[in-house]
Short mmCIF file of C-alpha atoms in Angstrom, two decimals:
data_model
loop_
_atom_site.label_atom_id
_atom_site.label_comp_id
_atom_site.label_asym_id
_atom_site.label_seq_id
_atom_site.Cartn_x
_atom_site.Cartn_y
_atom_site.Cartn_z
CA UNK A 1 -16.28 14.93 25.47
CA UNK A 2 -18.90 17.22 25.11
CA UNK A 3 -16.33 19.47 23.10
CA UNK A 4 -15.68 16.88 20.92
CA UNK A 5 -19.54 16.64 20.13
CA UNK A 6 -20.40 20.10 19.70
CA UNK A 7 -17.45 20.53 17.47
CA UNK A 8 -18.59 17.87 15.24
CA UNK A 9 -21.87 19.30 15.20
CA UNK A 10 -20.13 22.61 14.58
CA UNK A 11 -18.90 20.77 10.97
CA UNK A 12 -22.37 19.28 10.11
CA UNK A 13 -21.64 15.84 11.47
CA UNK A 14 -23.83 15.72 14.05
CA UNK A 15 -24.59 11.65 13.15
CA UNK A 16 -20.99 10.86 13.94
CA UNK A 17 -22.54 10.64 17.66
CA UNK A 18 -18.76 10.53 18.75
CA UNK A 19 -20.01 11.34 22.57
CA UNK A 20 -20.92 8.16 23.43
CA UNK A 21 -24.50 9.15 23.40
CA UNK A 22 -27.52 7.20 22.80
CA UNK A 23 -27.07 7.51 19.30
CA UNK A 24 -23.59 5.70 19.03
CA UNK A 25 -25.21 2.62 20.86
CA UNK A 26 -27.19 2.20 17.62
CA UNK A 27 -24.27 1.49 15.22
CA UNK A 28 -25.95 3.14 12.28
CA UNK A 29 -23.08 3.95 10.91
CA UNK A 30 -23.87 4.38 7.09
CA UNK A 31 -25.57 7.31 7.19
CA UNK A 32 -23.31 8.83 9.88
CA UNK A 33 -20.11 8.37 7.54
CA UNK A 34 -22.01 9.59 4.42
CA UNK A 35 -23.44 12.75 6.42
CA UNK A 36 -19.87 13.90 7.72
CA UNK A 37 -17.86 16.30 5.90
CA UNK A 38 -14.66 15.46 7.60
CA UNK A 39 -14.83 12.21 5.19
CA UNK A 40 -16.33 13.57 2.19
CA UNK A 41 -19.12 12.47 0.60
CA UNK A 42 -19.09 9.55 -1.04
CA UNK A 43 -19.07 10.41 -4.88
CA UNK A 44 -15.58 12.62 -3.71
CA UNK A 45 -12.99 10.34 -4.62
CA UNK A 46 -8.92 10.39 -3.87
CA UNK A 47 -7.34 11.26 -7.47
CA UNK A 48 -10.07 13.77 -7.85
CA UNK A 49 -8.56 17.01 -6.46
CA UNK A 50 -5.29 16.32 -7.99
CA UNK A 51 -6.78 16.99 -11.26
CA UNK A 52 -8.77 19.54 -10.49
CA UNK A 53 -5.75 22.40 -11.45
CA UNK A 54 -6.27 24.18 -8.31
CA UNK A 55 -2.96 24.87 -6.08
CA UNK A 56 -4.36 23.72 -3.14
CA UNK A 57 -5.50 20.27 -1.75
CA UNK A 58 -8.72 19.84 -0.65
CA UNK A 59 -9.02 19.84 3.05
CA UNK A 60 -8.11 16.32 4.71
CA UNK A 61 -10.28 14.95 7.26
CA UNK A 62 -7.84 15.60 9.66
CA UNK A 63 -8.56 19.53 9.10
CA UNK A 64 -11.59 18.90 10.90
CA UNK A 65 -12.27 21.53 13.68
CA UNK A 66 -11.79 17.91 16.21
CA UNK A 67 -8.66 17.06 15.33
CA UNK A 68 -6.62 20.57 13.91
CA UNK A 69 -6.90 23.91 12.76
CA UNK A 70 -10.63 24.86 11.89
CA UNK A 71 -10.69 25.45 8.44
CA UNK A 72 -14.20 25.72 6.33
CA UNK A 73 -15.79 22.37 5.93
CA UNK A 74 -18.10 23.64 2.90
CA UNK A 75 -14.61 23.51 1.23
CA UNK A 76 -14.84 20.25 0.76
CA UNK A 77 -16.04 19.39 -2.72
CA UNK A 78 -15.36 18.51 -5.92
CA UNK A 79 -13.80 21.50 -8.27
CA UNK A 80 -12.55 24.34 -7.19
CA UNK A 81 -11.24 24.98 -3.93
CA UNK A 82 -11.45 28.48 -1.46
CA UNK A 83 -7.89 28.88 -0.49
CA UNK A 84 -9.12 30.93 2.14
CA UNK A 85 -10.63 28.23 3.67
CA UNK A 86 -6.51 27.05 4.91
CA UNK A 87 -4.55 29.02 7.64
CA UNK A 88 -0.56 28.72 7.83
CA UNK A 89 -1.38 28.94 11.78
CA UNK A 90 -3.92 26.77 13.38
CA UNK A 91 -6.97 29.15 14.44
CA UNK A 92 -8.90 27.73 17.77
CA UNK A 93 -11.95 29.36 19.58
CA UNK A 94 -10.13 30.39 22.77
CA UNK A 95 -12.49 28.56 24.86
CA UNK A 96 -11.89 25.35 23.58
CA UNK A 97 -7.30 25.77 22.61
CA UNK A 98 -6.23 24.43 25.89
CA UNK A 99 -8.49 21.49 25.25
CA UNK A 100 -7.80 20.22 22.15
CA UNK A 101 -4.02 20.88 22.58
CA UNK A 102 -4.00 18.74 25.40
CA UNK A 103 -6.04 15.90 23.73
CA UNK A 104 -3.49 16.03 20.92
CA UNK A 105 -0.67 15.45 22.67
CA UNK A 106 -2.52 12.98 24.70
CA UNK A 107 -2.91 11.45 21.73
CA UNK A 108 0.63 11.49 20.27
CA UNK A 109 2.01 10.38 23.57
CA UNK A 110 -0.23 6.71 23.43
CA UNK A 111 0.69 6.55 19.61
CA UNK A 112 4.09 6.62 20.83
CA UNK A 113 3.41 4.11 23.69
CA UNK A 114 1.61 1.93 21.28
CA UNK A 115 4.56 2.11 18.38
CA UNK A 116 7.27 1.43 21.73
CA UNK A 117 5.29 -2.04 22.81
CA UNK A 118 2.86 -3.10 19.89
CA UNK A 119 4.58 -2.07 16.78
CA UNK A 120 8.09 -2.93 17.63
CA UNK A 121 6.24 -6.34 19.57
CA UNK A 122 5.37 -7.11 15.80
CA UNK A 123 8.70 -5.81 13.78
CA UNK A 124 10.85 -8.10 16.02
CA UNK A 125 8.24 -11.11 15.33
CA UNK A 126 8.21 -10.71 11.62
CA UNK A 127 12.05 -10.34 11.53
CA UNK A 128 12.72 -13.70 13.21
CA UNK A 129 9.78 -14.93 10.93
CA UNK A 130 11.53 -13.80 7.43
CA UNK A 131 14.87 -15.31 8.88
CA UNK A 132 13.13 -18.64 9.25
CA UNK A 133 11.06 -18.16 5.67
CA UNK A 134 14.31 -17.26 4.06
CA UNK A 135 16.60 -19.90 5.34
CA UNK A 136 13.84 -22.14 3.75
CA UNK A 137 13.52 -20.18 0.24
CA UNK A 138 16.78 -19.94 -0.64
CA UNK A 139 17.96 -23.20 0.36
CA UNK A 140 14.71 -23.89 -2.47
CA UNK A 141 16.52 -21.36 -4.91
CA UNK A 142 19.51 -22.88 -4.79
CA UNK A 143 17.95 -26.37 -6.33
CA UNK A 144 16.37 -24.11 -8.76
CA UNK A 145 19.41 -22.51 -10.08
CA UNK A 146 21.25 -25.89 -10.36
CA UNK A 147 18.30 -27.01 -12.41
CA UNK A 148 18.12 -23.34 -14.52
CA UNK A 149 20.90 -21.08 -13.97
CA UNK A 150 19.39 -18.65 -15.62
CA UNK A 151 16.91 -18.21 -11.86
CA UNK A 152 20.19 -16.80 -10.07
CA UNK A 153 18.72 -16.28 -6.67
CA UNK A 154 19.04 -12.71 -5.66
CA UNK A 155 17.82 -12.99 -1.94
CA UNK A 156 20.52 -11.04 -0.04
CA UNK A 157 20.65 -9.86 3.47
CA UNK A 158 22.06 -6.15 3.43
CA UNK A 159 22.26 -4.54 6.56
CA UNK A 160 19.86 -6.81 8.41
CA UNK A 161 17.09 -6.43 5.70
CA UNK A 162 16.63 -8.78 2.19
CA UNK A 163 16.94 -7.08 -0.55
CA UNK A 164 13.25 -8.22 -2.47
CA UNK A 165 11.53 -9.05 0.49
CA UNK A 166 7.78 -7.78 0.92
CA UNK A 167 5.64 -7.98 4.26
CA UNK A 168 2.25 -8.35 3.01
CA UNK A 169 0.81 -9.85 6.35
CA UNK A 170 2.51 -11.54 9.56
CA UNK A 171 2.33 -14.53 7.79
CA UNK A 172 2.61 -14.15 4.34
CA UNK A 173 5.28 -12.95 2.56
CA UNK A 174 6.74 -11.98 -1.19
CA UNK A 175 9.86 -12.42 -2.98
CA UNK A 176 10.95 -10.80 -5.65
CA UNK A 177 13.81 -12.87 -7.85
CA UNK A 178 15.38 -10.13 -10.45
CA UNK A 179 16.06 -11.34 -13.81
CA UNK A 180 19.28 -10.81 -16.18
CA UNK A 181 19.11 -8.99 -19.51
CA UNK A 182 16.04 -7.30 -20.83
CA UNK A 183 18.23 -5.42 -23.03
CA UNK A 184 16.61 -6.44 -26.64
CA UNK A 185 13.03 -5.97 -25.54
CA UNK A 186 10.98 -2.72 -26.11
CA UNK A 187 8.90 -1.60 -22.74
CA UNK A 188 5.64 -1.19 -24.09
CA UNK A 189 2.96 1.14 -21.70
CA UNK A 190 0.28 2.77 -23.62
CA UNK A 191 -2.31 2.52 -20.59
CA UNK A 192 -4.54 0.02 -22.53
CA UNK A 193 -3.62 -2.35 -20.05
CA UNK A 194 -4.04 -0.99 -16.29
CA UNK A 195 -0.90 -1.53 -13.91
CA UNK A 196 0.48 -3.40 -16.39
CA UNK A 197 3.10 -3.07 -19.59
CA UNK A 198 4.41 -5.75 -22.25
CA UNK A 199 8.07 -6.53 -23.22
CA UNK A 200 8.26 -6.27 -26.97
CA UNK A 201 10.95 -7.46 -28.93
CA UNK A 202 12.99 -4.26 -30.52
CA UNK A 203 13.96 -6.29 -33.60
CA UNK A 204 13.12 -9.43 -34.67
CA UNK A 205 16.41 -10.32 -35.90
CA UNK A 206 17.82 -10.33 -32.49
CA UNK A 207 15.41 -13.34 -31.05
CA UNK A 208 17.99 -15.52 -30.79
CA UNK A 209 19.85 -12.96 -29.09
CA UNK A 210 17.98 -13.32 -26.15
CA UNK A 211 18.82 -15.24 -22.88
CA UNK A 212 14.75 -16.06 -22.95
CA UNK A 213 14.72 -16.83 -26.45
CA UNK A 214 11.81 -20.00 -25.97
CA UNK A 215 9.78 -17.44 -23.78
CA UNK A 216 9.31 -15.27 -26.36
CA UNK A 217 5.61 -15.59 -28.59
CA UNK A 218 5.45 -15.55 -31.88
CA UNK A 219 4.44 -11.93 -31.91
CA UNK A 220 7.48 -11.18 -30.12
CA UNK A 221 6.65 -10.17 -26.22
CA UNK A 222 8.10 -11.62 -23.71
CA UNK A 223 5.56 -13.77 -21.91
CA UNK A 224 5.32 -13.53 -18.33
CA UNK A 225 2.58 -16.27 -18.23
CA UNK A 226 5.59 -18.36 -20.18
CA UNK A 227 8.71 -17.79 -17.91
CA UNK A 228 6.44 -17.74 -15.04
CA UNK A 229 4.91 -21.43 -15.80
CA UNK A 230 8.54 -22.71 -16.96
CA UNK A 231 9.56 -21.12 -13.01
CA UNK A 232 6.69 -22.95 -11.30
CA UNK A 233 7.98 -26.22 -12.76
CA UNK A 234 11.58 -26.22 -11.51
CA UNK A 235 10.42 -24.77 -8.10
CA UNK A 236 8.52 -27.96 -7.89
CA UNK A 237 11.27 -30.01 -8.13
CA UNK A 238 13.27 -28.02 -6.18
CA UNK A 239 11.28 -28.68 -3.45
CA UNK A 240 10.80 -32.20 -3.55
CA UNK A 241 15.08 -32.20 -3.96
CA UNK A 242 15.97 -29.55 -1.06
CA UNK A 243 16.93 -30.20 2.38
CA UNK A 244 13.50 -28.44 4.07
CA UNK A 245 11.26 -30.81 2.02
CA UNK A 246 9.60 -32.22 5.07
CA UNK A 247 7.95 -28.65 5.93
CA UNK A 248 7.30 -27.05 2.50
CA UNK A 249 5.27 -27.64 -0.03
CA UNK A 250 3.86 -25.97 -3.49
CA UNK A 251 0.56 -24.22 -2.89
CA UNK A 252 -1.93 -25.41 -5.89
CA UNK A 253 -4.71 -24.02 -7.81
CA UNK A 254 -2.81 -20.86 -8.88
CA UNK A 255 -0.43 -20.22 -11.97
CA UNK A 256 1.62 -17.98 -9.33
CA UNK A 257 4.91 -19.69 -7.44
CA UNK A 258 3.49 -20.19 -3.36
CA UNK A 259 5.27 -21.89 -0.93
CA UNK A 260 3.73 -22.91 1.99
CA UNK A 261 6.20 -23.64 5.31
CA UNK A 262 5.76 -25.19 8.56
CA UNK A 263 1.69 -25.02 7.53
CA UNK A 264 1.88 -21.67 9.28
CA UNK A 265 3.60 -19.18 6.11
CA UNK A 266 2.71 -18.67 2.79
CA UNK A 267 5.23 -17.12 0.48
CA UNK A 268 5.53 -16.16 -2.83
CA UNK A 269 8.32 -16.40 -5.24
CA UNK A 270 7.56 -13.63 -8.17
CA UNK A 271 10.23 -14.20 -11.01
CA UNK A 272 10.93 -9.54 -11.69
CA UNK A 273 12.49 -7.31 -14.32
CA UNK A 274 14.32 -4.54 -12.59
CA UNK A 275 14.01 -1.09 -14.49
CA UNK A 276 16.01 2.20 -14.11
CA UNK A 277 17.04 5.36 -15.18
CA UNK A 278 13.21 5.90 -16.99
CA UNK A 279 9.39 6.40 -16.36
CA UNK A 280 6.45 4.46 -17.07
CA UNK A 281 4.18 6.42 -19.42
CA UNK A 282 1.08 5.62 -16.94
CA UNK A 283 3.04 7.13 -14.78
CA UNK A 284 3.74 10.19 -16.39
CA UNK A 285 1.22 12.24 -14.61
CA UNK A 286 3.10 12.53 -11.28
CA UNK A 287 3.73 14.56 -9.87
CA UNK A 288 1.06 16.28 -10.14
CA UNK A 289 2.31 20.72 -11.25
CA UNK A 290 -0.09 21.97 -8.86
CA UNK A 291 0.95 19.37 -5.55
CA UNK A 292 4.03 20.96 -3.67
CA UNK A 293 4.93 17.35 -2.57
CA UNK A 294 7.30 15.95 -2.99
CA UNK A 295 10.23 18.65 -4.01
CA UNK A 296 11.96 18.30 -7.34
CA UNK A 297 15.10 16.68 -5.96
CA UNK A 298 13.11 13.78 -4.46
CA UNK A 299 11.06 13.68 -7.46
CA UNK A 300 14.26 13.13 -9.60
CA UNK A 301 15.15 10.57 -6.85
CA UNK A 302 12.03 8.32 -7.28
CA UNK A 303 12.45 8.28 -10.89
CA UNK A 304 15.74 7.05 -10.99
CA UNK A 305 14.96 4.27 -8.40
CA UNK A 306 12.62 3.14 -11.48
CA UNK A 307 10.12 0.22 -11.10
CA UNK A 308 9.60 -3.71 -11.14
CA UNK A 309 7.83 -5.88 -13.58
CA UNK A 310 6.95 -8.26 -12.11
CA UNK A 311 5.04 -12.15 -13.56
CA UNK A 312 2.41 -12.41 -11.61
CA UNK A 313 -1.54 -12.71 -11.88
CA UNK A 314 -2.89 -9.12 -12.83
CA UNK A 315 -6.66 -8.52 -11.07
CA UNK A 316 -6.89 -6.34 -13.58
CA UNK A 317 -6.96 -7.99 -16.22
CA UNK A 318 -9.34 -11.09 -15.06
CA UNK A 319 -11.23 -12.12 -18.23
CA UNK A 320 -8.64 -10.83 -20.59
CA UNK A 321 -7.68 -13.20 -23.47
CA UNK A 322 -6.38 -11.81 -25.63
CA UNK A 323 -2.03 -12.93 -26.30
CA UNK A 324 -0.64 -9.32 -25.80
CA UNK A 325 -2.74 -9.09 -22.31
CA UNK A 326 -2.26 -13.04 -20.80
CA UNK A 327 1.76 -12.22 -21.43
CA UNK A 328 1.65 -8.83 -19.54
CA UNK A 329 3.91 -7.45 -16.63
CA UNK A 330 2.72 -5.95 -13.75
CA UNK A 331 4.24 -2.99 -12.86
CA UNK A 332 5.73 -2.86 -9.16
CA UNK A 333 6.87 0.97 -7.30
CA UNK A 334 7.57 -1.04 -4.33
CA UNK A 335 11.50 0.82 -3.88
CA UNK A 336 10.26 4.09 -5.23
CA UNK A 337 7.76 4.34 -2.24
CA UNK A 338 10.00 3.63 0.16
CA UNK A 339 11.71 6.47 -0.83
CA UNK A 340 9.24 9.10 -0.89
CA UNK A 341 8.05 8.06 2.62
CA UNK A 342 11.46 9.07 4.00
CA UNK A 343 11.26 11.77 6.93
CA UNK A 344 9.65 12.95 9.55
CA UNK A 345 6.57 10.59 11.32
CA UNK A 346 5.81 8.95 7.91
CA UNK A 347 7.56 5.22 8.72
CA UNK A 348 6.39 5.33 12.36
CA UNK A 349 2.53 6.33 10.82
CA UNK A 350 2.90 2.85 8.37
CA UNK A 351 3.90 0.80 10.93
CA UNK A 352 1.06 1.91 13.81
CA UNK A 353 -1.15 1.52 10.50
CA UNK A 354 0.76 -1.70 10.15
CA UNK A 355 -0.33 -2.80 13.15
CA UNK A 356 -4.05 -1.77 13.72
CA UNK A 357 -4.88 -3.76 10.30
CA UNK A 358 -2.50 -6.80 11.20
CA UNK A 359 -4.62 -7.03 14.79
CA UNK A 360 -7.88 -5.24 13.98
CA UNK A 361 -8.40 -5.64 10.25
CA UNK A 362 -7.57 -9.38 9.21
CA UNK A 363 -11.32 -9.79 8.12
CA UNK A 364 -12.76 -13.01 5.59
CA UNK A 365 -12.02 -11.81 1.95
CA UNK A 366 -8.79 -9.79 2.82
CA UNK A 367 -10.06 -6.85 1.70
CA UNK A 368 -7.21 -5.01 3.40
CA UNK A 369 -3.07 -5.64 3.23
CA UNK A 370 -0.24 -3.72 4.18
CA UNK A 371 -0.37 -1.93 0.60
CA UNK A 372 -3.30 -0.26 1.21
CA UNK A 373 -2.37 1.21 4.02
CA UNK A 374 1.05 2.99 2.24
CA UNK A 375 -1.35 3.65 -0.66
CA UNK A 376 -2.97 6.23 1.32
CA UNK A 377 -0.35 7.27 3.31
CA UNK A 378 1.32 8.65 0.09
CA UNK A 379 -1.89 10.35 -0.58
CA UNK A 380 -1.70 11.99 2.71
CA UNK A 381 1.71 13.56 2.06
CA UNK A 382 -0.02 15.32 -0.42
CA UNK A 383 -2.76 16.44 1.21
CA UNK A 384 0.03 17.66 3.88
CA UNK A 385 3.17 18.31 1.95
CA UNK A 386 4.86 20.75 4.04
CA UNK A 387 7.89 18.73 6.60
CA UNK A 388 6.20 20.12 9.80
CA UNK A 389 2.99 18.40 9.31
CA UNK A 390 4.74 15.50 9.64
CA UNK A 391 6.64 16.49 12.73
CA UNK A 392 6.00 13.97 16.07
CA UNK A 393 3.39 16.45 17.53
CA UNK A 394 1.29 15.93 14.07
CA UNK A 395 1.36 11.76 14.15
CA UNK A 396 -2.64 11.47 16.06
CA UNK A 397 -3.80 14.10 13.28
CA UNK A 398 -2.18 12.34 10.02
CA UNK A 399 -3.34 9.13 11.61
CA UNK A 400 -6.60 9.83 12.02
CA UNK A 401 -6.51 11.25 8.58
CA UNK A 402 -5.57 8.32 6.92
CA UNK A 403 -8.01 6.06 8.68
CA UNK A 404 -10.99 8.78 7.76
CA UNK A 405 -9.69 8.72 4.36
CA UNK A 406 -9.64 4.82 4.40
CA UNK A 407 -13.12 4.91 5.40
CA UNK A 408 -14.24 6.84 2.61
CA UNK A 409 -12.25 4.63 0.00
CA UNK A 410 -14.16 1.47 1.93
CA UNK A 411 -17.41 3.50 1.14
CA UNK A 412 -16.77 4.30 -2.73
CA UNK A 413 -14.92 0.48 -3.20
CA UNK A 414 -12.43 2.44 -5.10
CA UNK A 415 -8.94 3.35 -3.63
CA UNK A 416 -6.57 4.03 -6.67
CA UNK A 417 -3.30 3.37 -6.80
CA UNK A 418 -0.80 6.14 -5.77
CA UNK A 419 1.20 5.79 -9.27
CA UNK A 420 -1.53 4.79 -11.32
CA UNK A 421 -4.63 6.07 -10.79
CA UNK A 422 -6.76 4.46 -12.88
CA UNK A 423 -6.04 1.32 -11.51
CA UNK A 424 -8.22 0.38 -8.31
CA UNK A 425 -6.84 -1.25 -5.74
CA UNK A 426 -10.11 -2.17 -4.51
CA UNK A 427 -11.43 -4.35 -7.74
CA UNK A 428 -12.25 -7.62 -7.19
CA UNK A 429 -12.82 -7.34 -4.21
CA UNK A 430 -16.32 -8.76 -2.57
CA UNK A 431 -18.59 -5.85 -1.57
CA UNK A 432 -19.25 -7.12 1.77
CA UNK A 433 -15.96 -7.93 2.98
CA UNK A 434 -15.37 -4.13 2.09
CA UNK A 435 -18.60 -3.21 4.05
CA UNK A 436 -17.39 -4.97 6.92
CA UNK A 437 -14.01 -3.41 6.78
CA UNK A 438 -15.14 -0.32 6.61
CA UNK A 439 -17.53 -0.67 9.52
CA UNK A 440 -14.39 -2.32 11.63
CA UNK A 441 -12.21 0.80 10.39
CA UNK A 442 -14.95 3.04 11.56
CA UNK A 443 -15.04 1.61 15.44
CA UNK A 444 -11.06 1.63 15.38
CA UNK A 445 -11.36 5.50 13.98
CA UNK A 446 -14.26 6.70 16.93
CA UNK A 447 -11.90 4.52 19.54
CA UNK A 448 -8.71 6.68 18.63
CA UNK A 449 -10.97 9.81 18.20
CA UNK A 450 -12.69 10.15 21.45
CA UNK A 451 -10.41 7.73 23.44
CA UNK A 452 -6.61 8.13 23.35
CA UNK A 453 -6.55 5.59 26.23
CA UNK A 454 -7.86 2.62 24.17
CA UNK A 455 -4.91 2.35 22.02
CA UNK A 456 -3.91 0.71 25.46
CA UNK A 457 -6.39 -2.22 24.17
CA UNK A 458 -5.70 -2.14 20.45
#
């Protein structure tokens, strides 16, 4: 343990106290987290170095002299970057190698322990969960699409999984119901509206060409407020008709479609636009020249998979009025992620992320969910892009990476979207559930830092 301290001291972070000294029992931790350099300071946010033209990423806090290779701390800044300051070979002080090799792999063998009996604890939960929710949805579906058959219910099991399913806690839930034909509609993404696009109508001749024809406004978009209003209705009814009335009901107070079952799930129905084979223009910026990650055959990959648009309520555009704006999409990478996070300890790193926020991080004002989490994960590839830092032996370092990282995000209230950068996933939400969060992340960081053992608890 002392190690551990005098390394930290070693990178300028002597306020971290991680030794368990005197100075942790006062849980100052504001000014600890804005003194260390193995977060970054707190006007250093995550898009920043991407722009910055330089060929290498700024050093992660997992390049901290506690947790890898010592690399130059005064590195970290905004602009330009010392490549010097990275070594293809970790570099340890040989009094201190046998030490911190044998904490690591400490550490990655209670990761594994803790993915073995918590994680997989919680995957088999949720799966029996989403049977149960989906049994219940699509029996609701099925009303709907006798009422509308233009809502063709597209909730599928494929290999044990349903196709348009999202996890966003234990207990609540997403689905996505794809739409036919967007064919005569122009996808409209100039950036003026963040995360989001409009569906414009190529020619106006060809409005009664439409299957939505009555959705469409008289300046010719394709309201999602419309279709998703007209959707709401007939769910209603669906659920007063179907054969699970007695334990679901519509959730009120929101224009969005939520179901809530048994009193214990809440899931929403999200009426989607599927879109492949091209690019959102927001977009265009990834990947980045200057990023290595990911390789040019997984980058064609991603952009084929495409995106979602998705009619749902857009934080972003809270206070908007004007017609083009309340009739937006919001754009959705949901499939595209999945496949960039492909290899390697990536999936196992979500889900033990996964799992630390379901048990640790459920705080009032939900200023974390699942997204969040893969959000930075992404951002770590980068930071890491070669295939052995994501090896087994590397999971305690890229974990501890992200949840330093999250930290920092917590401390800025920014954390931007992987995709689309200028939209911030943090907005709207209330300062001191952030503050709190990042103060709850911060005791579950030190625990995993100094203690491989508590993971036991966790």
């Amino acid at each position: 343990m002392k190690t551990v301290s005098r390394l930290i001291r070693q990178a300028g972070g002597a306020k971290l106290a991680l030794d368990g000294s005197a100075d942790s029992r006062v849980f100052d931790w504001m000014p600890a987290i804005t003194a260390a350099p193995v977060i970054g300071p707190p006007s250093y946010g995550l898009g920043d170095w991407r722009t910055s033209g330089t060929n290498t990423p700024p050093p992660s806090p997992t390049s901290a002299p506690v947790l890898g290779p010592l690399i130059n701390c005064g590195a970290l800044h905004r602009g330009a970057l010392d490549p010097s300051a990275y070594c293809e070979t970790p570099v340890y002080p040989p009094d201190i190698c046998p030490n911190m090799i044998a904490a690591q792999a400490k550490l990655v063998y209670q990761l594994n322990k803790y993915y073995n009996e918590r994680c997989q604890s919680r995957k088999a939960a949720i799966a029996k969960t989403i049977r149960e929710v989906c049994k219940v949805v699509s029996d609701v579906l099925k009303e709907v699409e006798v009422q509308e058959p233009r809502f063709i219910s597209s909730l599928s099991e494929i290999d044990a999984r349903y196709e348009g399913m999202e996890v966003i806690s234990p207990n609540e839930f997403e689905v996505v119901l794809y739409l036919n034909q967007m064919g005569v509609f122009n996808f409209v993404d100039d950036g003026s509206l963040p995360g989001c696009a409009v569906l414009k109508l190529s020619d106006g001749r060809k409005r009664s060409m439409s299957l939505w024809v009555e959705f469409i406004t008289a300046s010719g978009y394709l309201s999602a407020r419309k279709i998703r209003s007209r959707f709401q209705t007939l769910v209603a009814q669906a659920v007063d008709k179907c054969s699970y009335r007695d334990v679901v009901k519509m959730v009120a107070d929101t224009s969005e479609v939520k179901l809530r079952i048994r009193e214990r799930y809440v899931v929403k129905i999200t009426p989607a636009f599927k879109c492949t084979g091209i690019w959102p223009r927001s977009a265009a910026q990834w990947p980045m020249p200057h990023i290595p990650w990911p390789g040019p055959n997984r980058v064609a990959e991603v952009k084929a998979e495409g995106f979602n648009l998705l009619s749902k309520e857009c934080y972003s555009l809270t206070g908007k009025q004007s017609s083009a704006e309340s009739d937006a999409w919001v754009l959705q990478f949901g499939e595209a992620e999945n496949r960039l996070l492909m290899g390697g300890c990536r999936k196992k790193c979500l889900s033990i992320l996964k799992t630390l926020r379901d048990r640790h991080l459920e705080l009032p004002g939900q200023p974390l969910d699942n997204y969040h989490m893969k959000t930075l994960l992404l951002y770590e590839c980068e930071k890491h892009p070669r295939e052995s830092d994501w090896d087994e032996s590397c999971l305690g370092d890229r974990l501890n990476g992200i949840l330093l990282q999250l930290i920092s995000c917590l401390q800025c209230r920014r954390c931007p979207h992987y995709f689309l950068p200028n939209l911030d996933l943090f907005q709207g939400k209330p300062h001191s559930s952030l503050e709190a969060a990042a103060k709850q992340t911060w005791r579950l960081a030190r625990e995993i830092l100094t203690n491989a053992k508590s993971l036991d608890k966790l």
